[in-house]
Coordinates of N, CA and C in Angstrom, one line a residue:
M741 N 29.7 -3.2 -9.4 CA 31.2 -2.4 -9.2 C 30.6 -1.9 -8.2
N742 N 31.0 -2.3 -6.8 CA 31.5 -2.0 -5.6 C 32.3 -1.6 -5.4
T743 N 32.7 0.4 -5.6 CA 33.6 1.0 -4.7 C 33.1 1.6 -3.5
E744 N 32.6 1.4 -2.6 CA 32.3 1.3 -2.1 C 33.5 0.6 -0.7
K745 N 34.1 0.8 0.5 CA 34.8 0.7 1.4 C 34.1 -0.3 2.1
K746 N 34.5 -2.2 2.2 CA 34.0 -2.8 3.4 C 34.5 -2.6 3.9
N747 N 33.1 -2.4 4.8 CA 33.2 -1.7 6.8 C 33.2 -2.7 7.7
R748 N 34.7 -3.3 8.3 CA 35.3 -4.3 9.1 C 35.1 -3.2 10.8
P749 N 33.4 -4.3 10.7 CA 33.3 -4.4 12.1 C 33.8 -4.5 13.4
W750 N 35.2 -4.0 13.5 CA 36.5 -4.2 14.8 C 35.4 -5.0 16.2
K751 N 34.1 -3.9 16.1 CA 33.5 -4.1 17.8 C 32.5 -5.5 17.5
G752 N 32.2 -5.9 16.3 CA 31.2 -7.2 16.8 C 32.2 -7.6 16.0
Y753 N 34.1 -8.3 16.0 CA 34.5 -9.2 15.6 C 35.1 -9.5 17.4
F754 N 35.0 -7.7 18.3 CA 35.1 -8.2 19.7 C 34.3 -8.9 20.2
V755 N 32.9 -9.3 20.1 CA 32.1 -9.3 21.2 C 32.1 -10.7 20.1
L756 N 32.1 -11.0 19.3 CA 32.5 -12.5 18.3 C 33.6 -13.4 19.6
I757 N 34.4 -12.8 19.5 CA 35.8 -13.7 20.5 C 34.8 -13.8 21.5
L758 N 34.3 -12.3 22.1 CA 34.3 -12.5 23.9 C 33.2 -13.5 24.1
L759 N 32.2 -13.5 23.2 CA 31.4 -15.1 22.6 C 31.8 -16.1 22.9
L760 N 33.2 -16.5 22.1 CA 33.3 -17.6 21.7 C 34.1 -17.8 23.4
I761 N 34.8 -17.0 24.3 CA 35.9 -17.5 24.7 C 34.6 -18.1 26.6
I762 N 33.1 -16.7 26.2 CA 32.7 -17.5 27.4 C 31.9 -18.8 27.0
L763 N 31.8 -18.9 25.7 CA 30.6 -20.4 25.6 C 31.7 -21.1 26.2
S764 N 33.3 -21.2 26.0 CA 34.5 -22.1 26.2 C 34.5 -21.9 27.2
I765 N 34.1 -21.5 28.2 CA 34.4 -21.1 29.9 C 32.8 -22.5 30.1
I766 N 31.7 -22.1 29.3 CA 31.0 -22.7 30.9 C 31.0 -24.4 29.5
A767 N 31.8 -24.5 28.5 CA 31.9 -25.6 27.9 C 32.9 -26.2 28.8
F768 N 34.0 -25.5 29.1 CA 34.9 -26.5 30.3 C 34.3 -25.9 31.1
I769 N 33.5 -26.0 31.9 CA 32.4 -26.1 33.8 C 31.7 -27.1 33.1
L770 N 31.7 -27.7 32.0 CA 30.3 -28.5 31.6 C 30.8 -30.0 31.3
T771 N 32.2 -30.3 31.2 CA 33.2 -30.9 31.3 C 33.3 -32.0 32.7
S772 N 32.9 -31.5 33.7 CA 32.8 -31.9 34.5 C 31.6 -32.6 34.6
I773 N 30.4 -32.7 33.9 CA 29.1 -33.9 34.1 C 29.2 -34.5 33.0
E774 N 29.3 -34.5 31.5 CA 29.5 -35.8 31.1 C 30.3 -34.9 29.9
G775 N 31.3 -35.5 28.8 CA 31.2 -34.5 27.2 C 30.6 -34.1 26.6
F776 N 30.0 -36.0 26.4 CA 29.0 -35.3 25.4 C 27.3 -34.8 25.7
V777 N 27.0 -34.6 26.9 CA 25.8 -33.4 27.7 C 26.8 -31.7 27.0
A778 N 27.8 -31.7 27.6 CA 28.5 -30.7 27.3 C 28.5 -29.8 26.1
G779 N 28.7 -31.1 25.4 CA 28.9 -30.4 23.8 C 27.4 -30.0 22.8
V780 N 26.6 -30.6 23.3 CA 25.5 -30.6 23.0 C 25.0 -29.6 23.9
I781 N 24.8 -29.2 25.0 CA 24.2 -28.0 25.5 C 25.3 -27.0 24.6
V782 N 26.1 -27.1 24.5 CA 27.1 -25.7 23.9 C 26.5 -25.2 22.6
I783 N 26.4 -26.1 22.0 CA 25.7 -26.4 20.3 C 24.3 -25.9 20.8
F784 N 23.2 -26.3 21.6 CA 22.2 -25.5 21.9 C 22.4 -24.6 21.9
I785 N 23.4 -23.8 22.5 CA 23.3 -22.1 23.1 C 23.5 -21.7 21.4
G786 N 24.9 -22.3 21.3 CA 24.9 -21.8 19.9 C 23.8 -21.7 18.5
F787 N 23.3 -22.4 18.6 CA 21.9 -22.7 17.9 C 21.3 -21.0 17.9
V788 N 20.4 -21.2 19.7 CA 19.5 -20.3 20.0 C 20.5 -18.9 20.0
L789 N 21.5 -18.8 20.1 CA 22.3 -17.3 19.5 C 22.1 -16.9 17.8
S790 N 22.5 -18.4 17.9 CA 22.1 -17.8 15.8 C 20.5 -17.5 15.5
F791 N 20.1 -17.6 16.0 CA 19.5 -16.8 15.7 C 18.5 -15.2 16.5
F792 N 19.0 -15.3 17.6 CA 19.1 -13.6 17.7 C 20.2 -13.2 17.2
R793 N 20.8 -13.4 16.4 CA 21.7 -13.0 15.4 C 21.9 -11.2 15.2
D794 N 20.9 -11.4 14.7 CA 20.3 -9.7 13.7 C 20.0 -9.4 15.0
D795 N 19.2 -9.2 16.4 CA 18.7 -8.7 16.8 C 20.6 -8.1 18.2
L796 N 21.4 -8.7 18.4 CA 23.0 -8.6 19.3 C 23.1 -7.3 17.7
K797 N 23.3 -7.5 16.4 CA 23.6 -6.6 15.6 C 23.1 -5.1 16.1
L798 N 22.2 -5.3 16.1 CA 21.2 -4.1 16.1 C 21.4 -3.3 17.6
I799 N 21.6 -4.2 18.9 CA 21.9 -3.9 20.2 C 22.8 -3.2 19.6
L800 N 24.3 -3.7 19.5 CA 25.5 -3.7 19.6 C 26.0 -2.5 18.5
G801 N 24.9 -2.2 17.4 CA 25.1 -0.5 16.8 C 25.8 -1.0 15.6
L802 N 25.9 -2.5 15.6 CA 26.0 -3.2 13.7 C 26.0 -3.1 13.2
A803 N 24.2 -2.7 13.2 CA 23.3 -2.8 11.6 C 22.4 -2.0 12.5
G804 N 21.9 -1.4 11.0 CA 20.9 -0.4 10.9 C 19.3 -1.3 10.7
S805 N 18.3 -0.4 11.6 CA 17.1 -0.9 11.3 C 16.1 -0.6 10.3
A806 N 16.3 -1.9 9.4 CA 16.0 -2.2 8.5 C 16.0 -1.5 7.3
R807 N 17.0 -1.4 6.9 CA 17.7 -0.3 6.2 C 17.0 -0.4 4.8
Q808 N 16.6 1.2 3.9 CA 16.0 0.3 2.3 C 16.9 0.5 1.9
P809 N 16.6 -0.1 0.6 CA 18.1 -0.3 -0.7 C 18.0 1.3 -1.1
T810 N 18.6 1.7 -1.1 CA 18.7 3.1 -2.0 C 18.3 3.5 -3.2
P811 N 17.4 4.0 -4.3 CA 17.5 3.8 -5.4 C 18.1 3.9 -6.0
T812 N 18.5 3.5 -7.1 CA 20.7 4.3 -7.8 C 20.0 5.4 -8.7
V813 N 20.9 6.0 -9.1 CA 21.0 7.1 -10.3 C 20.0 7.2 -11.4
V814 N 20.0 5.9 -11.9 CA 19.4 5.4 -12.8 C 17.2 5.8 -12.7
E815 N 17.0 5.2 -11.4 CA 16.0 5.1 -11.3 C 15.8 6.6 -10.8
D816 N 16.5 7.1 -10.5 CA 15.7 8.8 -9.9 C 16.0 9.4 -11.7
K817 N 16.6 9.1 -12.1 CA 16.5 9.7 -13.6 C 15.4 10.0 -14.0
A818 N 15.3 8.6 -14.4 CA 14.3 7.9 -15.3 C 12.9 8.6 -14.3
T819 N 12.5 7.9 -13.4 CA 10.9 8.5 -12.2 C 11.3 10.5 -12.5
L820 N 12.6 11.4 -12.4 CA 12.9 12.7 -13.1 C 11.8 13.1 -14.3
T821 N 12.5 12.3 -15.1 CA 12.0 12.0 -16.1 C 10.7 11.6 -16.7
R822 N 10.2 10.7 -16.3 CA 8.9 11.0 -16.5 C 8.3 11.9 -16.0
L823 N 8.7 12.7 -14.2 CA 7.7 13.5 -14.4 C 7.7 15.4 -15.0
R824 N 9.3 15.3 -15.9 CA 9.0 16.2 -16.5 C 7.7 15.4 -17.4
E825 N 8.0 15.0 -18.5 CA 6.8 14.5 -19.4 C 6.0 14.3 -18.9
L826 N 4.6 14.7 -17.7 CA 3.4 14.0 -17.3 C 3.6 15.8 -16.5
E827 N 4.3 16.4 -16.8 CA 4.1 18.2 -16.1 C 3.9 18.3 -17.8
K828 N 5.0 17.9 -18.7 CA 4.3 19.0 -20.1 C 2.9 18.7 -19.8
E829 N 2.9 17.4 -20.2 CA 0.9 16.8 -20.6 C 0.2 17.4 -19.5
I830 N 0.2 18.3 -18.6 CA -0.6 18.8 -17.4 C -0.8 19.7 -18.1
V831 N 0.1 20.2 -18.8 CA 0.5 22.1 -18.9 C -0.6 21.8 -20.8
K832 N -0.1 20.9 -20.6 CA -0.6 20.9 -22.5 C -2.5 20.8 -22.2
R833 N -2.4 20.0 -21.4 CA -3.9 19.4 -21.0 C -4.9 20.3 -20.2
R834 N -3.8 21.3 -19.3 CA -4.7 22.4 -18.3 C -5.0 23.7 -19.8
E835 N -4.7 24.1 -20.9 CA -4.5 24.9 -21.7 C -5.4 24.2 -22.6
K836 N -6.3 23.0 -23.0 CA -6.8 22.6 -23.8 C -7.9 22.9 -22.8
L837 N -7.9 22.1 -21.0 CA -9.1 22.9 -20.1 C -9.6 24.7 -20.7
Q838 N -9.0 25.6 -20.5 CA -9.1 26.5 -20.3 C -9.7 27.3 -21.9
K839 N -9.5 26.6 -22.5 CA -10.2 26.2 -24.2 C -11.2 26.2 -23.9
A840 N -11.3 25.2 -23.5 CA -13.4 24.0 -23.5 C -13.6 25.2 -22.7
I841 N -13.3 26.2 -21.5 CA -14.0 26.4 -20.6 C -14.8 27.8 -21.1
S842 N -13.1 28.7 -22.4 CA -13.9 29.8 -22.9 C -15.0 29.3 -24.0
K843 N -14.8 28.7 -24.5 CA -15.9 28.4 -25.7 C -17.3 27.9 -25.1
Y844 N -17.3 27.6 -23.5 CA -18.4 27.3 -23.2 C -18.9 29.0 -23.1
E845 N -17.9 29.6 -21.9 CA -18.5 31.0 -21.3 C -19.3 31.9 -22.7
E846 N -18.2 31.8 -23.4 CA -18.3 32.9 -25.1 C -19.8 32.2 -26.6
K847 N -19.6 30.9 -25.7 CA -21.6 30.6 -26.4 C -22.7 31.1 -25.8
E848 N -23.8 32.1 -26.8 CA -24.3 32.9 -26.4 C -25.6 31.6 -26.6
K849 N -25.4 30.4 -27.6 CA -26.6 29.5 -28.1 C -26.9 28.9 -26.9
P850 N -28.1 28.2 -26.2 CA -28.0 27.3 -25.1 C -27.9 26.4 -26.2
E851 N -28.3 26.1 -27.4 CA -28.2 24.0 -27.4 C -26.8 23.7 -27.7
K852 N -25.6 25.2 -27.6 CA -24.4 24.2 -28.2 C -23.8 24.5 -26.5
K853 N -24.3 24.6 -25.5 CA -23.1 24.9 -24.3 C -23.3 23.2 -23.7
P854 N -24.3 22.7 -23.9 CA -24.0 21.2 -23.3 C -23.3 20.2 -23.9
K855 N -23.1 20.9 -25.6 CA -21.6 20.4 -25.9 C -20.9 20.7 -25.5
Y856 N -20.6 22.0 -25.0 CA -19.0 22.3 -24.7 C -18.9 22.0 -22.7
A857 N -19.8 21.7 -22.3 CA -19.9 21.3 -20.9 C -19.2 20.3 -21.1
R858 N -19.9 18.7 -21.1 CA -19.4 17.9 -22.2 C -17.8 18.0 -22.4
Q859 N -17.4 19.0 -23.0 CA -16.0 18.8 -23.5 C -15.6 19.6 -22.8
V860 N -15.6 20.4 -21.9 CA -15.2 20.1 -20.1 C -14.4 19.5 -19.3
V861 N -15.6 18.7 -19.3 CA -15.7 17.3 -18.2 C -14.9 16.3 -18.7
E862 N -14.8 16.3 -20.4 CA -14.0 15.3 -20.6 C -12.7 15.4 -20.6
E863 N -11.7 17.0 -20.6 CA -10.7 17.4 -20.3 C -10.3 16.8 -19.0
A864 N -11.0 17.1 -17.7 CA -11.1 17.9 -16.5 C -10.6 16.7 -16.5
T865 N -11.6 15.4 -16.7 CA -11.3 13.9 -16.5 C -10.0 13.8 -16.8
S866 N -9.8 13.7 -17.4 CA -8.0 13.0 -18.3 C -7.1 14.4 -17.6
L867 N -7.3 15.2 -17.3 CA -6.4 16.2 -17.1 C -6.0 15.1 -15.2
M868 N -7.4 14.9 -14.7 CA -7.4 14.6 -13.7 C -6.4 12.8 -13.1
A869 N -6.2 12.7 -14.6 CA -5.3 10.6 -14.5 C -4.7 11.3 -15.1
R870 N -4.1 12.6 -15.5 CA -2.8 12.7 -15.0 C -2.0 13.5 -14.2
L871 N -2.8 14.1 -13.0 CA -2.4 14.6 -11.8 C -2.6 13.6 -10.9
D872 N -3.4 12.5 -11.5 CA -3.2 11.4 -10.3 C -2.1 10.0 -10.4
Q873 N -1.2 10.2 -11.7 CA 0.3 9.6 -12.4 C 0.9 10.9 -11.8
A874 N 0.7 11.8 -11.8 CA 2.0 12.5 -12.2 C 2.3 12.8 -10.0
R875 N 1.3 12.8 -9.6 CA 1.0 12.4 -7.5 C 1.9 11.1 -7.5
W876 N 1.8 10.3 -8.2 CA 1.9 9.0 -7.2 C 3.4 9.3 -7.9
E877 N 4.2 8.7 -9.2 CA 5.3 9.2 -9.5 C 6.1 10.3 -8.3
A878 N 5.0 11.7 -8.3 CA 6.6 12.2 -7.1 C 6.3 11.6 -6.2
A879 N 5.1 11.1 -5.3 CA 5.8 10.0 -3.9 C 6.5 9.2 -4.2
R880 N 6.7 8.2 -5.0 CA 7.1 7.1 -5.7 C 9.0 8.2 -5.4
A881 N 8.7 8.6 -5.7 CA 10.6 9.1 -5.9 C 10.7 10.1 -4.6
G882 N 9.6 10.1 -3.6 CA 10.4 11.1 -2.3 C 9.7 12.2 -2.1
N883 N 9.2 12.7 -3.4 CA 9.1 14.0 -3.6 C 7.7 14.9 -2.3
E884 N 7.8 14.7 -1.2 CA 5.9 14.8 -0.8 C 5.8 16.3 -1.2
N885 N 6.0 17.1 -1.2 CA 5.8 18.8 -1.3 C 5.5 18.4 -2.9
I886 N 5.9 18.0 -3.5 CA 5.5 17.7 -4.9 C 4.5 17.4 -5.5
A887 N 4.3 16.1 -4.6 CA 2.7 14.9 -4.3 C 2.0 16.3 -4.0
Q888 N 1.8 17.2 -3.0 CA 0.8 17.8 -1.8 C 0.4 18.8 -2.9
H889 N 1.4 18.5 -3.9 CA 0.7 19.9 -5.3 C 0.1 19.6 -6.4
Y890 N 0.0 18.5 -6.8 CA -0.7 17.3 -8.0 C -1.8 17.7 -6.8
V891 N -1.9 16.8 -5.5 CA -3.3 16.4 -4.5 C -4.1 18.3 -5.0
V892 N -3.7 19.5 -5.0 CA -4.2 20.7 -4.9 C -4.8 20.7 -5.8
L893 N -3.8 20.4 -6.9 CA -4.3 20.7 -8.6 C -5.9 19.7 -8.9
L894 N -5.6 18.4 -7.8 CA -6.6 17.5 -8.8 C -8.5 18.1 -7.9
K895 N -7.9 18.6 -6.4 CA -9.3 19.4 -5.6 C -9.9 19.9 -6.5
E896 N -9.2 21.4 -7.0 CA -9.7 22.3 -7.9 C -10.1 22.2 -9.7
I897 N -9.5 20.7 -9.7 CA -9.8 20.1 -11.5 C -11.1 19.2 -11.1
E898 N -11.0 18.7 -9.4 CA -12.3 17.9 -9.8 C -13.7 18.6 -9.3
A899 N -13.7 19.7 -8.8 CA -14.4 21.2 -8.0 C -15.1 21.5 -9.8
T900 N -14.0 21.8 -10.2 CA -14.5 22.5 -12.3 C -15.4 21.2 -12.4
R901 N -14.7 20.1 -12.9 CA -15.3 19.8 -13.3 C -16.7 19.1 -12.5
E902 N -17.2 18.7 -11.3 CA -18.1 18.4 -11.2 C -19.3 20.0 -11.5
A903 N -18.9 21.1 -11.1 CA -19.5 22.4 -11.7 C -20.3 22.0 -12.8
Y904 N -19.3 21.7 -13.8 CA -20.2 21.5 -15.4 C -20.7 20.2 -16.2
I905 N -20.3 19.3 -14.3 CA -21.2 18.2 -15.1 C -22.7 18.2 -14.6
R906 N -22.2 19.8 -13.7 CA -23.8 19.7 -13.0 C -24.4 21.1 -14.6
L907 N -23.6 21.8 -15.0 CA -24.3 22.9 -16.1 C -24.7 21.6 -17.2
S908 N -23.9 20.7 -17.7 CA -24.2 19.4 -18.6 C -25.9 19.7 -18.6
R909 N -25.9 18.7 -16.9 CA -27.6 18.7 -16.5 C -28.3 19.6 -16.9
E910 N -27.6 20.4 -16.6 CA -28.8 21.7 -16.1 C -29.3 22.4 -17.4
H911 N -28.4 21.9 -18.6 CA -29.0 22.0 -19.9 C -29.1 21.0 -21.2
A912 N -29.5 20.2 -20.1 CA -29.7 18.9 -20.9 C -32.1 18.8 -20.4
E913 N -31.3 19.7 -19.2 CA -33.1 18.9 -19.4 C -33.6 20.3 -19.7

Protein backbone atom coordinates (compact mmCIF):
# COMPACT_ATOMS: atom_id res chain seq x y z
CA MET A 1 0.00 0.00 0.00
CA ASN A 2 1.87 2.96 -1.27
CA THR A 3 -0.06 6.10 -0.41
CA GLU A 4 2.65 8.43 -1.66
CA LYS A 5 1.71 10.53 -4.65
CA LYS A 6 3.81 9.69 -7.70
CA ASN A 7 6.09 12.57 -8.56
CA ARG A 8 5.85 13.50 -12.24
CA PRO A 9 9.28 14.64 -13.34
CA TRP A 10 8.24 17.29 -15.91
CA LYS A 11 11.79 18.47 -16.06
CA GLY A 12 12.85 14.95 -17.00
CA TYR A 13 10.18 14.70 -19.71
CA PHE A 14 11.35 17.99 -21.15
CA VAL A 15 14.98 16.81 -21.24
CA LEU A 16 13.93 13.50 -22.81
CA ILE A 17 12.00 15.28 -25.55
CA LEU A 18 14.94 17.63 -26.09
CA LEU A 19 17.30 14.65 -26.44
CA LEU A 20 14.94 13.00 -28.92
CA ILE A 21 14.76 16.18 -30.99
CA ILE A 22 18.56 16.45 -31.02
CA LEU A 23 18.85 12.79 -32.03
CA SER A 24 16.28 13.35 -34.80
CA ILE A 25 18.25 16.33 -36.12
CA ILE A 26 21.45 14.27 -36.07
CA ALA A 27 19.65 11.46 -37.85
CA PHE A 28 18.29 13.85 -40.52
CA ILE A 29 21.76 15.29 -41.11
CA LEU A 30 23.26 11.82 -41.33
CA THR A 31 20.67 10.62 -43.87
CA SER A 32 22.59 12.39 -46.55
CA ILE A 33 25.43 9.94 -45.89
CA GLU A 34 23.55 6.70 -46.01
CA GLY A 35 20.24 5.74 -44.38
CA PHE A 36 21.52 2.55 -42.86
CA VAL A 37 24.71 4.11 -41.43
CA ALA A 38 22.72 7.02 -39.98
CA GLY A 39 20.34 4.61 -38.27
CA VAL A 40 23.23 2.64 -36.81
CA ILE A 41 24.89 5.82 -35.52
CA VAL A 42 21.67 7.08 -33.93
CA ILE A 43 21.04 3.71 -32.29
CA PHE A 44 24.64 3.73 -31.02
CA ILE A 45 24.17 7.24 -29.58
CA GLY A 46 20.95 6.12 -27.86
CA PHE A 47 22.74 3.04 -26.54
CA VAL A 48 25.54 5.18 -25.09
CA LEU A 49 23.02 7.58 -23.53
CA SER A 50 21.23 4.69 -21.87
CA PHE A 51 24.44 3.82 -20.03
CA PHE A 52 24.64 7.33 -18.63
CA ARG A 53 20.94 7.62 -17.77
CA ASP A 54 21.54 7.61 -14.00
CA ASP A 55 24.32 10.17 -14.32
CA LEU A 56 22.06 12.40 -16.42
CA LYS A 57 19.34 12.13 -13.78
CA LEU A 58 21.81 13.17 -11.10
CA ILE A 59 23.03 16.11 -13.18
CA LEU A 60 19.47 17.28 -13.79
CA GLY A 61 18.57 16.82 -10.13
CA LEU A 62 15.89 14.25 -10.83
CA ALA A 63 17.38 11.55 -8.62
CA GLY A 64 19.06 11.67 -5.23
CA SER A 65 22.55 10.31 -4.91
CA ALA A 66 22.52 6.76 -3.53
CA ARG A 67 19.25 6.99 -1.67
CA GLN A 68 19.08 4.65 1.26
CA PRO A 69 15.80 2.90 1.89
CA THR A 70 14.17 4.30 4.99
CA PRO A 71 13.41 1.75 7.67
CA THR A 72 9.77 0.94 8.09
CA VAL A 73 7.88 1.78 11.24
CA VAL A 74 7.81 -1.89 12.19
CA GLU A 75 11.62 -2.10 12.11
CA ASP A 76 11.93 1.04 14.22
CA LYS A 77 9.47 -0.29 16.80
CA ALA A 78 11.21 -3.65 16.87
CA THR A 79 14.59 -2.03 17.39
CA LEU A 80 13.29 0.26 20.11
CA THR A 81 11.59 -2.67 21.83
CA ARG A 82 14.82 -4.66 21.68
CA LEU A 83 16.75 -1.69 23.10
CA ARG A 84 14.27 -1.38 25.99
CA GLU A 85 14.60 -5.08 26.75
CA LEU A 86 18.38 -4.84 26.68
CA GLU A 87 18.29 -1.76 28.92
CA LYS A 88 16.19 -3.64 31.51
CA GLU A 89 18.61 -6.55 31.39
CA ILE A 90 21.59 -4.18 31.69
CA VAL A 91 20.06 -2.60 34.80
CA LYS A 92 19.54 -6.03 36.38
CA ARG A 93 23.08 -7.13 35.53
CA ARG A 94 24.53 -3.89 36.94
CA GLU A 95 22.66 -4.54 40.18
CA LYS A 96 24.06 -8.09 40.30
CA LEU A 97 27.53 -6.70 39.66
CA GLN A 98 27.16 -4.19 42.50
CA LYS A 99 25.97 -6.96 44.84
CA ALA A 100 28.96 -9.11 43.90
CA ILE A 101 31.32 -6.17 44.51
CA SER A 102 29.74 -5.45 47.89
CA LYS A 103 30.04 -9.14 48.86
CA TYR A 104 33.73 -9.02 47.93
CA GLU A 105 34.26 -5.84 49.95
CA GLU A 106 32.46 -7.06 53.10
CA LYS A 107 34.22 -10.42 53.35
CA GLU A 108 37.05 -10.33 55.81
CA LYS A 109 38.22 -13.88 55.28
CA PRO A 110 40.90 -13.96 52.60
CA GLU A 111 39.99 -17.50 51.49
CA LYS A 112 36.49 -16.36 50.39
CA LYS A 113 37.67 -13.30 48.44
CA PRO A 114 38.88 -15.18 45.30
CA LYS A 115 35.43 -16.74 44.93
CA TYR A 116 33.71 -13.36 45.07
CA ALA A 117 36.34 -11.79 42.81
CA ARG A 118 35.60 -14.46 40.18
CA GLN A 119 31.88 -13.78 40.63
CA VAL A 120 32.51 -10.07 39.96
CA VAL A 121 34.51 -10.95 36.83
CA GLU A 122 31.71 -13.23 35.58
CA GLU A 123 29.03 -10.61 36.18
CA ALA A 124 31.17 -7.93 34.52
CA THR A 125 31.76 -10.15 31.48
CA SER A 126 28.04 -10.87 31.16
CA LEU A 127 27.22 -7.18 31.52
CA MET A 128 29.81 -6.29 28.88
CA ALA A 129 28.17 -8.68 26.43
CA ARG A 130 24.78 -7.05 26.98
CA LEU A 131 26.26 -3.56 26.69
CA ASP A 132 27.90 -4.53 23.41
CA GLN A 133 24.57 -5.84 22.09
CA ALA A 134 22.82 -2.65 23.15
CA ARG A 135 25.54 -0.52 21.55
CA TRP A 136 25.15 -2.44 18.30
CA GLU A 137 21.34 -2.12 18.35
CA ALA A 138 21.58 1.62 19.06
CA ALA A 139 24.04 2.12 16.21
CA ARG A 140 21.79 0.07 13.92
CA ALA A 141 18.85 2.26 14.86
CA GLY A 142 20.93 5.38 14.13
CA ASN A 143 21.11 6.59 17.75
CA GLU A 144 24.79 7.53 17.91
CA ASN A 145 24.46 9.33 21.26
CA ILE A 146 23.07 6.22 22.92
CA ALA A 147 25.72 4.07 21.26
CA GLN A 148 28.43 6.39 22.64
CA HIS A 149 26.85 6.12 26.10
CA TYR A 150 27.14 2.34 25.92
CA VAL A 151 30.78 2.64 24.83
CA VAL A 152 31.54 4.72 27.93
CA LEU A 153 29.79 2.15 30.14
CA LEU A 154 31.70 -0.65 28.43
CA LYS A 155 35.01 1.05 29.24
CA GLU A 156 34.02 1.48 32.89
CA ILE A 157 32.93 -2.14 33.25
CA GLU A 158 36.08 -3.31 31.45
CA ALA A 159 38.22 -1.39 33.95
CA THR A 160 36.29 -2.94 36.86
CA ARG A 161 36.63 -6.40 35.34
CA GLU A 162 40.38 -6.02 34.83
CA ALA A 163 40.81 -4.82 38.43
CA TYR A 164 38.99 -7.84 39.82
CA ILE A 165 40.87 -10.22 37.52
CA ARG A 166 44.06 -8.80 39.01
CA LEU A 167 42.67 -9.11 42.55
CA SER A 168 41.58 -12.69 41.86
CA ARG A 169 45.09 -13.59 40.72
CA GLU A 170 46.64 -11.91 43.74
CA HIS A 171 44.42 -13.90 46.12
CA ALA A 172 45.17 -17.13 44.26
CA GLU A 173 48.91 -16.69 44.84
